[in-house]
Amino acid sequence: MNTHDTSRREFLAASLLAGAALAGCNTKNPFEKDAAEMVNPSGEMVKLLSVDGEVIEIDKAFLKPVPHLPAVSNDAARLGIGNKKFVMVIDLSRCKSLKKCQSACNHMHHVHPGQNWIKVYPMQDAEHTAPYWQPTTCMHCDEPPCVKVCPVDATFKRQDGIVLIDSDRCIGCRFCMAACPYSTRVFNWEEPEMEPEIAAQPYSCESSVPQKKGTVGKCDFCPDMARKGELPHCVSACPNGVFLFGDMLEDSVTNGAETFRFSDLIKDKAGYRLMEDLGTKPSVYYLPPVNRNFPFENAETKEEAKKS
Amino acid sequence: MENLAKQKVIQDLKPQQFGKRGMIWVGILLFICAVGLFAYIRQLSKGLVVTSMRDYVSWGIYISNFVFFVAISLVGSLITAVLRLSDVHWSTPLTRIAEIIAVAAITFASIIIVVDMGRPERFYNLFLHGRLQSPIIWDVIVITTYFFISMLLLYFPLLPDLNILMKLKEKTSKGLDKLYSFLGSFWKNTPGQIKINERAISILSITIIPVAFSIHTVTSWLFATTYRPGWDSTNFGAYFISGAFLVGAGGVVVAMYVFRKAYKLENYIKEDHFDKMGKVLVMLALLYLYFNINEFLVPAFKMKKPEEEHLVGLFTGEFAPIFWFAIFTAMIIPIFILLFKKGRKPLPAFIAGCLVVIGSWFKRYLIVTPTLLHPFLPMQDVPDSYRHYFPSWEEWAIAMGSLAGVLLIITIFARIFPIIPIQETITEIEEHENV
């Protein structure tokens, strides 16, 4: 994630600089009023590549380091993003257990090998009912049992509906894991293996990276991506558009390719939530596995198909 | 009472130096503790990965050991408070045994819960960021309260005895003498002091009862406040309390027998005590059996789908051998032994007590682990080792180390202080003679 991030930042920085440089080349100097007043040209010129592919020269004094995206403070991360209520819809009729969601999530969050934040269950509710694939993320419940039991407020519910973990505060009692009926939480039983540059990143509960030994982890709905206006990794990784993510207050959810009105989608396709009877009020909705894009295939059914 | 008889009581009951067997016993306990400590250091450096706990079984024998310790510590309140307040006098020689079991067990309950934490160095967060809504905070509050009340209930009745020990002609050792005078030199045995002390003890005896009920009820709520099959039960508080009194009383019977043998206390811990404690044990075992039937028969009658897997696993499945072993050794066999007068003689009562304690330890294991292996959604996308649980050697070493630690505290206490209250014994003999 880090390499990706820095290259992205470098790109941003370069284009910003190029923009500034271009502006500087214009006959009408926009720096005349404000910037030029503050900056004394050093006389030393540097060559830059503009967005048009032109090589231009600019006074070194105009170059300024572009600050990194401002880090979200712990207080802001605990408060959440204002005027949002994040929601996810998982369309079971589209899932064929490719698990691209899982691998993208594991990769971006540096989940310990063998552990997963997203699980894809082969489900069959009763003997004569149809089997289907059921991916689960954290349900980001509105009545989260995990938050209720946490003794130190290390896991908390934000105003935008997301349930997060503060790994700098977690004492590792694992009461939340016992309390969660969806078995969504994992524990860092040992020192997480990470490349040094990832381990050196400043921790934020919005990115959940770097993971910390002796603390609990789980799906975080990627609030760091939401802040950038981007979709969670599982949503963008799924080639079948199983995951739809959005804001309930805007009443829209999207998988990147298609966008739906959330309320209509749930109404038309009879959306439901898992274990409604427990009263946890999840933020993740499921669309039933009807009119499926793919037949249900796992190792067993494949073998049966071969035999016949 | 004649002075001579009084001197004999003091000579009989004053703390004695360890004999050869005592030294071996302490040596073994120290060794087990040291192995446990070594395993814990390994756990600290490598993380909880050295245990066999994983994401599904996220609580293992540390937590069942914790429940066991909290349970056994309840006996302090039973013997010292409940029996004292109901004006039962035969239990006087047993009060200090019960109270030191309580203090030692609750101490190690606190230690083992820290051992279970992924980040023990952040313990202070409980005070810095404590949320009163969490049952863990309730547990921290009541266990701390119970610890201090138990300490005081151990200390106050000790004051007159310290006075007696300091007056002893043949000094035991310089260090011990210093300790006695540090703890009790202000005690002059004046009628005023005695009166205050008695009042303090009776106030503490009353306060400790609700606190004792709280510690184990709250401990049961750590489980019962979750949704999981096997834990989601309104029966849990009473079920835990009854089991706790049973294992505590069993522990006292075992300790009575051992101290009686080791310190030749036949004149003080009499056969009658075993007879009476045996009856108490039968009553408590029946009570616990009753709550067990409630706990298992009612859900088994309905066999709701999530409960079914769990219950079948206990009755006939993977956990059936331990389940039936626990039911029989903790309850049914002791009941049959102790129902008979011959069964309430010291040796059979001691055996029954051992069975109760061992069976109860396994019972605690069954309360914690099987439930975690039967989550609502089937176990999925995890390595094979996550689907089973058998404690690693580090877990065994630490769990056994903590058990040895409790025994060590009790042993060392009995080396330093009279394990049977001297002053109270003298007073009771005097009262008896006056009648």
XYZ file of C-alpha atoms in Angstrom:
743
model
C 0.000 0.000 0.000
C 2.832 2.298 0.890
C 4.618 2.049 -2.433
C 1.346 2.594 -4.216
C 0.575 5.531 -2.005
C 3.891 7.262 -2.337
C 3.929 6.871 -6.089
C 0.464 8.349 -6.173
C 1.558 11.205 -3.978
C 4.622 11.804 -6.092
C 2.447 11.913 -9.138
C 0.141 14.388 -7.473
C 3.054 16.494 -6.376
C 4.580 16.464 -9.835
C 1.356 17.460 -11.528
C 0.710 20.219 -9.011
C 4.174 21.569 -9.525
C 3.772 21.326 -13.252
C 0.513 23.226 -12.948
C 2.211 25.907 -10.938
C 5.009 26.015 -13.425
C 2.603 26.335 -16.319
C 0.809 29.108 -14.555
C 4.153 30.768 -14.052
C 4.796 30.662 -17.806
C 1.616 32.470 -18.653
C 1.912 36.019 -19.715
C -0.544 36.899 -17.003
C 1.282 35.862 -13.908
C -1.183 34.659 -11.296
C 1.546 34.903 -8.671
C 1.724 38.622 -9.188
C -0.745 39.444 -6.488
C -0.189 36.884 -3.751
C 2.659 34.472 -4.257
C 5.014 36.888 -5.908
C 4.716 39.191 -2.962
C 5.998 36.529 -0.631
C 8.514 34.746 -2.830
C 11.757 36.397 -3.798
C 13.033 34.820 -7.004
C 16.342 33.153 -6.322
C 17.445 33.407 -9.904
C 18.167 29.704 -10.000
C 15.976 28.017 -12.608
C 14.904 24.371 -12.668
C 13.479 22.387 -15.580
C 10.123 20.684 -15.161
C 7.865 18.592 -17.360
C 4.429 20.127 -17.813
C 1.236 18.106 -18.098
C 1.271 18.794 -21.833
C 4.667 17.171 -22.139
C 6.501 20.468 -22.519
C 9.754 21.056 -20.690
C 9.543 24.361 -18.889
C 11.774 26.369 -16.629
C 10.762 27.871 -13.334
C 12.501 29.733 -10.559
C 13.436 27.363 -7.747
C 11.882 29.694 -5.207
C 8.428 28.802 -6.485
C 8.906 25.146 -5.708
C 7.288 24.109 -2.473
C 7.036 20.693 -0.988
C 3.482 19.419 -1.342
C 2.252 18.322 2.042
C 1.078 14.735 2.385
C -2.635 14.253 2.716
C -3.278 15.513 6.193
C -3.260 12.633 8.677
C -6.574 12.230 10.441
C -6.193 12.733 14.152
C -7.348 10.050 16.552
C -10.202 12.307 17.687
C -11.359 12.875 14.107
C -11.051 9.174 13.344
C -13.208 8.387 16.368
C -15.812 10.962 15.369
C -16.119 9.838 11.748
C -17.123 11.651 8.594
C -19.977 14.101 9.039
C -23.392 13.709 7.388
C -22.721 10.201 6.170
C -24.215 6.839 7.023
C -22.242 4.220 5.211
C -24.021 1.115 4.060
C -23.128 -1.941 2.048
C -25.262 -4.198 -0.086
C -24.012 -7.673 -0.976
C -25.753 -9.234 -3.949
C -25.655 -12.988 -3.391
C -26.959 -13.707 -6.876
C -23.687 -12.455 -8.325
C -21.166 -14.238 -6.097
C -19.276 -17.268 -7.356
C -16.646 -17.289 -4.595
C -13.803 -15.877 -6.646
C -12.538 -14.361 -3.392
C -10.960 -11.383 -5.137
C -12.555 -9.285 -2.387
C -10.769 -11.338 0.211
C -7.337 -11.181 -1.386
C -7.594 -7.440 -2.081
C -8.655 -6.803 1.492
C -5.922 -8.987 2.929
C -3.334 -7.355 0.707
C -4.318 -3.773 1.434
C -4.699 -4.282 5.183
C -1.734 -6.631 5.570
C -3.889 -9.221 7.270
C -1.880 -12.059 8.788
C -1.533 -15.035 6.402
C -4.290 -17.542 7.078
C -6.568 -14.959 8.630
C -9.243 -13.077 6.698
C -11.411 -10.079 7.396
C -13.751 -11.073 4.598
C -14.961 -14.654 4.618
C -16.920 -16.351 1.862
C -19.195 -19.019 3.304
C -20.732 -21.865 1.365
C -24.212 -21.739 2.860
C -27.100 -24.130 2.727
C -29.836 -23.278 5.193
C -31.547 -26.672 5.140
C -31.234 -30.009 3.442
C -33.510 -29.260 0.521
C -32.744 -25.579 0.101
C -30.361 -24.188 -2.471
C -26.720 -23.672 -1.604
C -25.204 -20.233 -2.190
C -22.076 -18.221 -1.475
C -22.268 -15.671 1.304
C -19.410 -13.197 1.697
C -19.306 -11.519 5.096
C -17.596 -8.341 6.156
C -17.947 -6.648 9.519
C -21.646 -5.827 9.768
C -20.968 -2.383 11.287
C -24.020 -2.883 13.470
C -26.000 0.053 14.761
C -26.303 -1.833 18.074
C -22.811 -3.337 18.048
C -22.396 -6.060 20.705
C -18.614 -5.694 20.454
C -18.719 -1.999 21.338
C -21.032 -2.698 24.276
C -18.572 -5.048 25.928
C -15.258 -3.262 25.232
C -13.854 -2.191 28.608
C -11.608 0.586 27.289
C -13.489 2.134 24.352
C -10.939 0.659 21.961
C -13.696 -0.378 19.594
C -16.264 2.298 18.943
C -19.180 3.355 16.763
C -18.761 6.517 14.695
C -21.338 9.031 13.558
C -21.028 7.731 9.985
C -22.021 4.255 11.162
C -18.607 2.645 10.957
C -17.344 0.478 13.834
C -13.582 0.809 14.193
C -10.806 -0.497 16.426
C -8.104 1.663 17.946
C -5.151 -0.731 18.079
C -3.202 1.752 20.145
C -5.718 1.379 22.936
C -6.875 -2.245 22.644
C -5.767 -4.312 25.656
C -6.343 -7.628 23.886
C -8.984 -9.077 26.220
C -10.912 -10.495 23.228
C -14.306 -9.942 24.848
C -15.441 -8.321 21.565
C -14.558 -11.523 19.698
C -16.726 -13.528 22.066
C -19.527 -10.990 21.769
C -19.623 -10.761 17.951
C -22.217 -13.231 16.624
C -20.866 -12.912 13.078
C -17.350 -14.208 13.989
C -15.903 -11.301 12.095
C -13.055 -10.384 14.395
C -9.521 -11.728 14.226
C -6.657 -11.380 16.663
C -2.995 -10.639 16.039
C -1.666 -13.629 17.944
C 1.935 -12.784 17.043
C 4.012 -9.873 15.793
C 2.558 -9.123 12.333
C 4.934 -9.711 9.439
C 5.265 -6.547 7.380
C 7.767 -4.860 5.170
C 9.736 -2.293 7.178
C 8.260 0.715 5.379
C 4.733 -0.443 6.202
C 5.628 -1.115 9.802
C 7.105 2.391 9.940
C 3.875 4.056 8.765
C 2.110 6.116 11.381
C -0.824 4.073 12.681
C -4.348 5.256 12.061
C -7.530 3.447 13.066
C -8.964 4.527 9.710
C -6.407 2.532 7.725
C -5.937 -0.181 10.410
C -2.292 -0.299 9.264
C 0.192 -1.235 10.628
C -1.433 -4.092 12.500
C -0.282 -4.516 16.065
C 0.573 -7.624 18.041
C -1.877 -8.544 20.771
C -4.775 -6.506 19.410
C -7.996 -7.294 17.590
C -8.576 -6.543 13.909
C -11.531 -6.650 11.563
C -13.075 -5.189 8.411
C -13.141 -1.400 8.773
C -15.241 -0.414 5.693
C -12.063 1.381 4.478
C -12.830 4.845 5.876
C -9.457 6.055 4.596
C -10.740 5.350 1.083
C -14.070 7.002 1.863
C -12.239 10.163 2.908
C -10.612 10.218 -0.520
C -13.971 9.631 -2.131
C -13.038 6.145 -3.228
C -14.644 2.740 -2.749
C -13.494 0.076 -0.269
C -10.966 -2.367 -1.680
C -13.358 -5.343 -1.736
C -15.896 -3.363 -3.755
C -13.444 -2.306 -6.439
C -11.744 -5.719 -6.506
C -14.863 -7.765 -7.223
C -15.186 -8.410 -10.985
C -18.837 -9.434 -10.613
C -19.988 -6.328 -8.807
C -21.212 -8.283 -5.790
C -20.456 -5.494 -3.328
C -22.240 -2.161 -3.470
C -21.151 0.584 -1.143
C -22.672 3.937 -0.473
C -24.275 6.459 1.796
C -27.726 5.859 3.184
C -28.369 9.574 3.528
C -27.740 10.002 -0.192
C -29.778 6.824 -0.715
C -27.330 5.476 -3.270
C -24.977 2.552 -3.483
C -22.451 1.716 -6.180
C -19.973 -0.961 -7.164
C -18.073 1.421 -9.389
C -19.799 0.335 -12.582
C -23.449 0.526 -11.569
C -25.190 2.836 -9.161
C -28.539 2.120 -7.551
C -30.975 3.937 -5.352
C -30.445 2.048 -2.104
C -34.066 2.050 -0.961
C -35.368 0.893 -4.335
C -32.759 -1.838 -4.582
C -33.638 -3.221 -1.173
C -37.360 -2.960 -1.893
C -37.230 -4.489 -5.390
C -34.891 -7.328 -4.544
C -36.179 -8.007 -1.019
C -32.942 -7.180 0.753
C -32.403 -8.482 4.265
C -29.804 -8.431 7.035
C -28.085 -11.331 8.812
C -29.434 -12.507 12.183
C -32.041 -9.801 12.370
C -33.506 -11.538 15.430
C -30.469 -10.646 17.542
C -31.276 -6.957 17.284
C -27.782 -5.926 16.246
C -29.081 -3.816 13.315
C -26.297 -4.396 10.782
C -25.289 -1.841 8.148
C -24.730 -4.624 5.631
C -27.712 -5.741 3.570
C -27.957 -8.883 1.479
C -29.854 -9.454 -1.739
C -31.128 -13.028 -1.918
C -29.443 -15.503 -4.299
C -32.221 -15.620 -6.875
C -31.824 -15.451 -10.701
C -28.187 -16.206 -10.225
C -25.436 -15.255 -12.615
C -23.517 -18.448 -11.775
C -24.425 -21.926 -10.584
C -23.188 -22.850 -7.123
C -19.955 -24.752 -7.575
C -17.545 -25.933 -4.961
C -15.073 -28.803 -4.844
C -17.811 -31.332 -4.076
C -20.295 -30.264 -6.711
C -17.545 -30.056 -9.293
C -16.558 -33.651 -8.622
C -20.156 -34.740 -8.861
C -20.475 -32.950 -12.172
C -17.374 -34.735 -13.451
C -18.732 -38.143 -12.449
C -22.037 -37.629 -14.181
C -9.833 -22.109 81.720
C -6.616 -23.198 83.246
C -3.488 -21.488 82.119
C -1.899 -24.841 81.403
C -4.634 -25.850 78.970
C -4.380 -22.449 77.353
C -0.645 -22.890 76.884
C -1.292 -26.262 75.306
C -3.687 -24.751 72.774
C -1.097 -22.109 71.908
C 1.654 -24.702 71.607
C -0.547 -26.866 69.408
C -1.643 -24.128 67.093
C 1.374 -21.862 66.776
C 2.996 -21.906 63.339
C 5.525 -24.673 62.919
C 8.652 -24.890 60.846
C 8.542 -26.942 57.694
C 9.615 -30.529 58.152
C 11.329 -32.501 55.437
C 8.046 -33.195 53.693
C 7.082 -29.547 53.948
C 10.333 -28.520 52.308
C 9.818 -30.972 49.445
C 6.254 -29.741 48.986
C 7.350 -26.102 48.843
C 10.188 -27.048 46.505
C 7.816 -28.765 44.088
C 5.417 -25.824 44.153
C 8.244 -23.354 43.554
C 9.456 -25.456 40.641
C 5.998 -25.538 39.017
C 5.686 -21.781 39.532
C 9.092 -21.232 37.955
C 8.150 -23.304 34.902
C 4.947 -21.287 34.617
C 6.902 -18.055 34.863
C 9.294 -19.237 32.173
C 6.349 -20.073 29.897
C 4.863 -16.641 30.562
C 8.098 -14.910 29.639
C 8.030 -16.838 26.362
C 4.444 -15.728 25.852
C 5.350 -12.115 26.554
C 8.106 -12.092 23.980
C 6.365 -14.097 21.241
C 2.781 -13.127 21.874
C -0.280 -15.244 22.540
C 0.683 -17.305 19.500
C 2.429 -19.690 21.922
C -1.012 -20.691 23.179
C -3.390 -22.879 21.213
C -6.036 -20.180 21.254
C -6.997 -18.854 17.833
C -9.719 -16.680 16.348
C -12.586 -19.078 17.086
C -11.440 -20.390 20.456
C -10.284 -16.984 21.604
C -10.617 -17.882 25.275
C -9.025 -21.060 26.608
C -7.821 -22.516 29.887
C -6.617 -19.144 31.158
C -10.204 -17.979 31.274
C -11.526 -21.283 32.623
C -8.824 -21.106 35.280
C -9.932 -17.571 36.066
C -13.527 -18.731 36.511
C -12.270 -21.604 38.679
C -10.292 -19.263 40.946
C -13.140 -16.808 41.328
C -15.415 -19.752 42.113
C -13.201 -21.291 44.760
C -12.637 -17.920 46.416
C -16.335 -17.671 47.216
C -15.881 -20.142 50.059
C -14.359 -17.388 52.161
C -17.701 -15.697 52.295
C -19.564 -18.947 52.846
C -17.602 -20.150 55.875
C -16.629 -16.869 57.476
C -19.715 -14.843 56.694
C -22.760 -17.016 56.082
C -21.990 -19.489 58.852
C -20.789 -16.782 61.256
C -23.914 -14.728 60.785
C -26.167 -17.723 61.242
C -24.421 -18.263 64.580
C -22.867 -21.584 63.654
C -19.915 -22.197 65.942
C -18.495 -25.482 64.766
C -17.003 -23.737 61.728
C -14.738 -21.447 63.794
C -11.558 -23.522 63.296
C -12.191 -23.508 59.567
C -12.618 -19.765 59.087
C -8.980 -18.953 58.518
C -8.486 -21.857 56.130
C -11.462 -20.655 54.098
C -10.303 -17.053 54.138
C -6.749 -17.757 53.011
C -8.095 -19.949 50.208
C -10.259 -16.985 49.196
C -7.404 -14.481 49.270
C -4.950 -16.760 47.455
C -7.475 -17.719 44.774
C -8.683 -14.193 44.105
C -5.066 -13.003 43.862
C -4.335 -15.548 41.169
C -7.643 -14.866 39.449
C -6.387 -11.314 38.923
C -2.987 -12.539 37.778
C -4.356 -15.079 35.303
C -6.652 -12.513 33.721
C -3.633 -10.292 33.060
C -1.843 -13.329 31.604
C -4.724 -13.745 29.157
C -4.443 -10.162 27.894
C -2.855 -9.544 24.517
C -1.368 -6.275 25.763
C -0.841 -6.611 29.527
C 1.324 -3.482 29.546
C -1.807 -1.490 28.676
C -3.612 -2.588 31.821
C -3.731 1.039 32.922
C -6.196 1.724 30.063
C -8.835 0.116 32.268
C -8.501 3.080 34.597
C -7.680 5.708 31.985
C -10.426 4.822 29.515
C -12.638 2.457 31.532
C -16.197 2.185 30.263
C -18.673 1.465 33.011
C -20.975 -0.231 30.472
C -18.579 -3.147 30.048
C -18.995 -6.219 32.289
C -15.192 -6.426 32.474
C -15.109 -3.150 34.362
C -17.798 -4.453 36.707
C -15.589 -7.466 37.312
C -12.542 -5.297 37.989
C -14.521 -3.271 40.526
C -16.105 -6.153 42.427
C -13.014 -8.352 42.414
C -10.893 -5.530 43.819
C -13.520 -4.888 46.491
C -13.752 -8.574 47.319
C -9.973 -8.837 47.567
C -9.731 -6.022 50.104
C -12.669 -7.205 52.209
C -11.214 -10.720 52.229
C -7.825 -9.352 53.274
C -9.431 -7.482 56.142
C -11.452 -10.525 57.143
C -8.199 -12.414 57.254
C -6.366 -9.678 59.134
C -8.807 -8.581 61.831
C -9.332 -12.003 63.416
C -5.549 -12.431 63.231
C -4.830 -9.464 65.520
C -5.388 -11.225 68.876
C -3.355 -14.176 67.596
C -0.447 -11.906 66.647
C -0.499 -10.633 70.197
C -0.290 -14.181 71.500
C 2.539 -15.059 69.094
C 4.569 -12.013 70.140
C 4.278 -12.995 73.795
C 5.573 -16.497 73.127
C 8.603 -17.277 75.262
C 10.566 -19.216 72.683
C 10.872 -16.843 69.738
C 10.359 -18.414 66.352
C 12.745 -16.261 64.376
C 13.767 -12.630 64.235
C 12.181 -11.990 60.849
C 8.837 -13.441 61.842
C 8.848 -11.530 65.093
C 9.401 -8.291 63.229
C 6.535 -9.158 60.905
C 4.214 -9.907 63.825
C 4.985 -6.656 65.580
C 4.721 -4.717 62.318
C 1.278 -6.141 61.713
C -0.062 -6.203 65.232
C 2.000 -4.282 67.761
C -0.818 -1.766 68.273
C -3.078 -4.524 69.502
C -3.193 -4.535 73.284
C -6.178 -6.822 73.779
C -8.079 -4.118 75.612
C -11.864 -4.613 75.917
C -12.320 -1.509 73.756
C -10.171 -2.907 70.985
C -11.875 -6.279 71.160
C -15.251 -4.616 70.877
C -14.228 -2.531 67.857
C -12.678 -5.579 66.218
C -15.780 -7.678 66.718
C -17.953 -4.957 65.275
C -15.631 -4.542 62.310
C -15.676 -8.263 61.635
C -19.439 -8.484 61.754
C -19.813 -5.468 59.446
C -17.354 -7.034 57.004
C -19.143 -10.384 57.251
C -22.331 -8.715 56.152
C -20.748 -6.664 53.367
C -18.826 -9.566 51.916
C -21.951 -11.569 51.082
C -23.358 -9.263 48.369
C -19.836 -8.638 47.089
C -19.152 -12.375 46.883
C -22.395 -12.928 45.008
C -21.428 -10.064 42.723
C -17.997 -11.364 41.800
C -19.279 -14.643 40.545
C -22.480 -13.338 39.049
C -20.532 -10.726 37.112
C -18.044 -13.400 36.045
C -20.952 -15.445 34.707
C -22.189 -12.358 32.887
C -18.922 -12.164 30.943
C -20.428 -15.133 29.122
C -24.154 -14.625 29.548
C -24.094 -11.113 28.058
C -23.104 -12.580 24.677
C -25.407 -14.235 22.149
C -23.581 -17.515 21.905
C -25.344 -20.851 22.375
C -24.285 -22.324 25.706
C -23.692 -18.891 27.230
C -26.899 -17.094 26.359
C -28.670 -18.179 29.531
C -30.576 -16.420 32.284
C -29.664 -19.313 34.572
C -25.974 -18.432 34.501
C -25.645 -16.310 37.648
C -27.256 -18.853 39.964
C -25.556 -21.718 38.121
C -22.144 -20.142 38.709
C -22.784 -19.217 42.345
C -23.987 -22.688 43.306
C -21.026 -24.278 41.546
C -18.693 -21.841 43.255
C -19.901 -22.691 46.748
C -19.556 -26.366 45.906
C -15.946 -26.182 44.690
C -14.985 -23.849 47.548
C -16.436 -26.160 50.175
C -14.681 -29.091 48.469
C -11.421 -27.151 48.634
C -11.901 -26.496 52.348
C -12.464 -30.190 53.049
C -9.248 -31.020 51.201
C -7.322 -28.326 53.063
C -8.785 -29.434 56.409
C -7.564 -32.949 55.853
C -4.088 -31.890 54.751
C -3.553 -29.407 57.597
C -4.922 -31.877 60.126
C -2.415 -34.481 58.980
C 0.533 -32.161 58.499
C 0.174 -30.224 61.747
C -1.440 -32.992 63.845
C -4.556 -30.961 64.561
C -6.815 -33.909 65.368
C -7.992 -32.201 68.560
C -9.074 -29.079 66.717
C -10.254 -30.267 63.312
C -12.300 -33.169 64.554
C -14.121 -35.955 62.763
C -17.266 -34.037 63.516
C -16.022 -31.218 61.269
C -15.698 -33.633 58.364
C -19.142 -34.962 59.115
C -20.675 -31.507 59.075
C -18.700 -30.265 56.056
C -19.658 -33.499 54.310
C -23.312 -32.681 54.808
C -22.726 -29.141 53.549
C -21.029 -30.598 50.464
C -23.931 -32.918 49.733
C -26.363 -30.060 49.963
C -24.233 -27.867 47.675
C -23.685 -30.676 45.179
C -27.417 -31.284 44.983
C -27.993 -27.579 44.487
C -25.429 -27.429 41.692
C -26.897 -30.535 40.111
C -30.276 -28.828 40.135
C -28.909 -25.810 38.264
C -27.089 -28.106 35.839
C -30.330 -29.848 35.006
C -31.884 -26.444 34.391
C -28.970 -25.379 32.273
C -28.921 -28.412 29.996
C -32.304 -30.095 30.087
C -34.400 -27.083 29.124
C -32.485 -26.145 25.945
C -32.030 -29.847 25.140
C -35.806 -30.305 25.244
C -36.225 -27.662 22.539
C -32.995 -28.329 20.607
C -32.933 -24.987 18.831
C -30.604 -25.220 15.868
C -27.661 -23.167 17.210
C -27.933 -24.891 20.623
C -28.171 -28.335 19.103
C -24.595 -28.550 17.843
C -23.303 -27.364 21.186
C -25.440 -29.711 23.284
C -24.876 -32.771 21.119
C -21.147 -32.059 21.330
C -21.407 -32.162 25.124
C -23.789 -35.097 25.533
C -22.495 -37.549 22.964
C -19.926 -35.758 20.833
C -16.393 -34.508 21.103
C -16.732 -33.228 24.673
C -18.871 -36.074 26.059
C -16.040 -37.797 27.978
C -15.093 -34.606 29.830
C -18.721 -33.580 30.263
C -19.800 -36.800 31.950
C -16.527 -37.020 33.868
C -17.192 -33.559 35.296
C -20.807 -34.274 36.144
C -19.926 -37.535 37.890
C -16.762 -36.464 39.710
C -17.963 -33.019 40.745
C -21.452 -33.994 41.809
C -22.820 -37.517 41.589
C -19.963 -39.572 43.078
C -19.314 -37.123 45.961
C -23.022 -37.116 46.754
C -23.011 -40.910 46.982
C -19.874 -40.974 49.126
C -20.991 -38.271 51.521
C -24.596 -39.391 51.940
C -23.345 -42.192 54.171
C -22.064 -41.579 57.656
C -18.984 -43.679 56.947
C -18.351 -41.572 53.857
C -18.100 -38.484 56.022
C -15.060 -39.802 57.914
C -11.912 -37.754 57.202
C -10.348 -39.924 54.491
C -13.428 -40.574 52.320
C -14.509 -36.964 52.790
C -11.054 -35.882 51.642
C -11.366 -38.074 48.540
C -14.817 -36.666 47.835
C -13.409 -33.146 48.246
C -10.632 -33.897 45.761
C -13.161 -35.253 43.273
C -15.265 -32.116 43.625
C -12.281 -29.830 43.011
C -10.973 -31.799 40.008
C -14.409 -32.240 38.460
C -15.131 -28.570 38.947
C -11.936 -27.555 37.172
C -12.997 -29.521 34.097
C -16.504 -28.120 34.404
C -15.063 -24.617 34.022
C -13.189 -25.731 30.930
C -16.466 -27.003 29.471
C -18.190 -23.729 30.182
C -15.639 -21.759 28.155
C -14.364 -23.789 25.211
C -17.128 -25.864 23.549
C -19.307 -22.792 23.083
C -16.550 -21.016 21.199
C -16.176 -23.979 18.844
C -19.827 -23.644 17.810
C -20.246 -20.149 16.386
C -23.441 -19.051 14.624
C -21.813 -19.010 11.203
C -19.811 -22.170 10.488
C -16.036 -21.971 10.844
C -14.725 -20.859 7.482
C -11.613 -19.575 5.734
C -9.266 -20.422 8.584
C -6.316 -22.814 8.896
C -7.110 -26.245 10.273
C -5.497 -25.494 13.628
C -8.205 -22.878 14.248
C -10.935 -25.517 14.289
C -9.771 -27.391 17.391
C -8.414 -26.492 20.757
C -6.041 -28.345 22.969
C -3.912 -26.181 25.284
C -0.221 -25.817 24.376
C 2.489 -26.677 26.894
C 2.894 -23.003 27.692
C -0.789 -22.773 28.591
C -0.598 -25.879 30.751
C 2.573 -24.621 32.423
C 1.052 -21.232 33.176
C -2.253 -22.714 34.342
C -0.517 -25.245 36.568
C 1.878 -22.547 37.753
C -1.059 -20.444 38.861
C -2.615 -23.388 40.701
C 0.739 -24.051 42.374
C 0.919 -20.349 43.220
C -2.366 -20.549 45.114
C -1.138 -23.569 47.064
C 2.148 -21.812 47.740
C 0.427 -18.749 49.208
C -1.685 -20.993 51.435
C 1.350 -23.050 52.508
C 3.491 -20.038 53.326
C 0.638 -18.371 55.149
C 0.259 -21.469 57.321
C 4.000 -21.381 58.018
C 3.855 -17.780 59.251
C 0.460 -17.549 60.921
C -1.655 -19.998 62.921
C -3.959 -21.668 60.426
C -6.515 -22.215 63.176
C -7.489 -19.070 65.095
C -5.887 -19.411 68.553
C -7.745 -16.729 70.429
C -11.124 -17.739 69.065
C -10.476 -21.375 69.921
C -9.561 -20.422 73.507
C -12.607 -18.186 73.829
C -14.889 -20.945 72.611
C -13.435 -23.497 74.992
C -13.906 -21.012 77.838
C -17.496 -20.321 76.826
C -18.115 -24.020 76.613
C -16.731 -24.545 80.117
C -18.815 -21.722 81.531
C -21.953 -23.311 80.119
